[in-house]
Amino acid sequence: SSTWAACGEERTRRSIGCLPGPGPGLSSQAMAGAGAAETEASGSRLSAPSDASAQMLTRIDELGQELARTVEDARKQLRQERDCMVGEFESARVQLHTEYSSKLYEVDRELRAASEELAAMYDSGHARQNDVVTLNVGGQIFSVKRETLR
């Protein structure tokens, strides 16, 4: 639970709005490279870029790089949270397994004791299976052979 608390503290320290990743198979470097290629392609279409266009292209490139860093940071945070949760689940699993094993051992021991007690009752040396036993059931008297009750 201390691991989970550390993850919770980290979660409250970071900003709420995270941008989604570029998608499966695209790294942040590939995404930044694609943004730079698009910038170069659009710049080559212009015959003579002005200072404003160059500043805009530089700003777009900076924003692309910032987005790539933000995405990578968000992925790192998600990996950390996942690792925290896996650790919590693993410790809970180990605890439950330990409890289950001890209860299973206890029940198995009780079952063996009951089986031994039952065997001792049937193996009593002084009673024969041919003996006639008289039973008082609800005020009525019944006579049966001991082997019938077995």
Short mmCIF file of C-alpha atoms in Angstrom, two decimals:
data_model
loop_
_atom_site.label_atom_id
_atom_site.label_comp_id
_atom_site.label_asym_id
_atom_site.label_seq_id
_atom_site.Cartn_x
_atom_site.Cartn_y
_atom_site.Cartn_z
CA SER A 1 0.00 0.00 0.00
CA SER A 2 3.00 2.33 0.45
CA THR A 3 3.84 1.79 -3.22
CA TRP A 4 0.31 2.74 -4.18
CA ALA A 5 0.49 5.89 -2.02
CA ALA A 6 3.72 6.93 -3.77
CA CYS A 7 2.00 6.51 -7.12
CA GLY A 8 -0.94 8.59 -5.90
CA GLU A 9 1.34 11.39 -4.74
CA GLU A 10 3.10 11.40 -8.09
CA ARG A 11 -0.27 11.51 -9.85
CA THR A 12 -1.34 14.60 -7.88
CA ARG A 13 1.95 16.39 -8.61
CA ARG A 14 1.71 16.18 -12.37
CA SER A 15 -0.63 18.09 -14.61
CA ILE A 16 -4.09 16.73 -15.40
CA GLY A 17 -4.16 17.23 -19.17
CA CYS A 18 -1.92 14.79 -21.00
CA LEU A 19 -1.81 14.60 -24.78
CA PRO A 20 -2.38 11.16 -26.31
CA GLY A 21 0.56 9.33 -27.90
CA PRO A 22 1.28 9.31 -31.61
CA GLY A 23 -0.11 5.79 -31.93
CA PRO A 24 1.35 2.29 -31.90
CA GLY A 25 4.65 1.88 -33.66
CA LEU A 26 5.59 5.59 -33.74
CA SER A 27 8.31 6.73 -31.39
CA SER A 28 8.68 10.30 -30.27
CA GLN A 29 11.80 10.61 -32.44
CA ALA A 30 9.89 9.39 -35.51
CA MET A 31 7.09 11.83 -34.72
CA ALA A 32 9.56 14.72 -34.34
CA GLY A 33 11.30 13.68 -37.57
CA ALA A 34 8.00 13.61 -39.42
CA GLY A 35 7.19 17.11 -38.14
CA ALA A 36 10.59 18.36 -39.30
CA ALA A 37 10.13 16.75 -42.74
CA GLU A 38 6.74 18.40 -43.11
CA THR A 39 8.27 21.74 -42.10
CA GLU A 40 11.03 21.36 -44.67
CA ALA A 41 8.58 20.27 -47.38
CA SER A 42 6.29 23.23 -46.76
CA GLY A 43 9.29 25.58 -46.64
CA SER A 44 10.59 24.36 -49.98
CA ARG A 45 7.24 25.09 -51.61
CA LEU A 46 7.67 28.76 -50.77
CA SER A 47 10.00 30.52 -53.12
CA ALA A 48 11.45 32.97 -50.61
CA PRO A 49 10.28 32.57 -47.02
CA SER A 50 9.95 35.78 -45.10
CA ASP A 51 11.10 36.32 -41.52
CA ALA A 52 7.54 35.77 -40.29
CA SER A 53 7.29 32.48 -42.16
CA ALA A 54 10.66 31.33 -40.83
CA GLN A 55 9.64 32.26 -37.28
CA MET A 56 6.36 30.41 -37.72
CA LEU A 57 8.16 27.33 -39.03
CA THR A 58 10.62 27.49 -36.14
CA ARG A 59 7.75 27.79 -33.67
CA ILE A 60 5.95 24.82 -35.29
CA ASP A 61 9.14 22.77 -35.03
CA GLU A 62 9.56 23.74 -31.35
CA LEU A 63 5.93 22.81 -30.64
CA GLY A 64 6.42 19.46 -32.37
CA GLN A 65 9.48 18.74 -30.26
CA GLU A 66 7.64 19.82 -27.11
CA LEU A 67 4.75 17.55 -28.04
CA ALA A 68 7.16 14.64 -28.55
CA ARG A 69 8.72 15.28 -25.10
CA THR A 70 5.26 15.55 -23.51
CA VAL A 71 4.17 12.28 -25.09
CA GLU A 72 7.35 10.53 -23.94
CA ASP A 73 6.89 11.90 -20.40
CA ALA A 74 3.27 10.73 -20.36
CA ARG A 75 4.36 7.26 -21.48
CA LYS A 76 6.97 7.13 -18.70
CA GLN A 77 4.34 8.13 -16.15
CA LEU A 78 1.96 5.46 -17.45
CA ARG A 79 4.70 2.82 -17.22
CA GLN A 80 5.44 3.90 -13.64
CA GLU A 81 1.75 3.73 -12.69
CA ARG A 82 1.42 0.33 -14.35
CA ASP A 83 4.47 -0.95 -12.47
CA CYS A 84 3.03 0.36 -9.18
CA MET A 85 -0.29 -1.36 -9.83
CA VAL A 86 1.39 -4.63 -10.84
CA GLY A 87 3.39 -4.52 -7.61
CA GLU A 88 0.25 -3.96 -5.55
CA PHE A 89 -1.61 -6.80 -7.30
CA GLU A 90 1.34 -9.14 -6.87
CA SER A 91 1.61 -8.45 -3.14
CA ALA A 92 -2.15 -8.96 -2.73
CA ARG A 93 -1.93 -12.22 -4.71
CA VAL A 94 0.88 -13.50 -2.49
CA GLN A 95 -1.07 -12.60 0.65
CA LEU A 96 -4.24 -14.32 -0.59
CA HIS A 97 -2.27 -17.39 -1.63
CA THR A 98 -0.74 -17.61 1.83
CA GLU A 99 -4.15 -17.30 3.52
CA TYR A 100 -5.67 -19.87 1.17
CA SER A 101 -2.83 -22.35 1.77
CA SER A 102 -3.09 -22.07 5.55
CA LYS A 103 -6.89 -22.52 5.50
CA LEU A 104 -6.59 -25.48 3.15
CA TYR A 105 -4.00 -27.09 5.42
CA GLU A 106 -6.23 -26.57 8.46
CA VAL A 107 -9.32 -28.03 6.78
CA ASP A 108 -7.31 -31.00 5.50
CA ARG A 109 -6.03 -31.67 9.03
CA GLU A 110 -9.60 -31.56 10.41
CA LEU A 111 -10.77 -33.95 7.69
CA ARG A 112 -8.01 -36.43 8.51
CA ALA A 113 -8.89 -36.23 12.21
CA ALA A 114 -12.57 -36.86 11.48
CA SER A 115 -11.68 -39.81 9.21
CA GLU A 116 -9.48 -41.32 11.90
CA GLU A 117 -12.23 -40.87 14.49
CA LEU A 118 -14.77 -42.55 12.20
CA ALA A 119 -12.39 -45.43 11.51
CA ALA A 120 -11.82 -45.85 15.25
CA MET A 121 -15.56 -46.04 15.86
CA TYR A 122 -15.98 -48.79 13.26
CA ASP A 123 -12.90 -50.70 14.35
CA SER A 124 -13.90 -50.96 17.99
CA GLY A 125 -12.72 -54.44 19.07
CA HIS A 126 -15.46 -55.19 21.61
CA ALA A 127 -18.50 -54.79 19.31
CA ARG A 128 -19.29 -57.41 16.68
CA GLN A 129 -21.27 -56.68 13.55
CA ASN A 130 -23.77 -59.46 14.38
CA ASP A 131 -24.78 -57.88 17.69
CA VAL A 132 -28.37 -56.77 18.00
CA VAL A 133 -28.73 -53.13 19.04
CA THR A 134 -31.84 -51.60 20.60
CA LEU A 135 -32.60 -48.01 19.62
CA ASN A 136 -35.07 -45.60 21.22
CA VAL A 137 -36.26 -43.34 18.39
CA GLY A 138 -38.88 -40.81 19.37
CA GLY A 139 -40.19 -43.05 22.14
CA GLN A 140 -40.39 -46.12 19.91
CA ILE A 141 -38.00 -49.01 20.46
CA PHE A 142 -36.32 -50.60 17.43
CA SER A 143 -34.00 -53.62 17.37
CA VAL A 144 -31.50 -53.86 14.49
CA LYS A 145 -28.21 -55.54 13.77
CA ARG A 146 -25.15 -53.34 14.19
CA GLU A 147 -24.07 -53.98 10.58
CA THR A 148 -27.36 -52.41 9.34
CA LEU A 149 -26.34 -49.07 10.85
CA ARG A 150 -23.05 -49.06 9.05
#
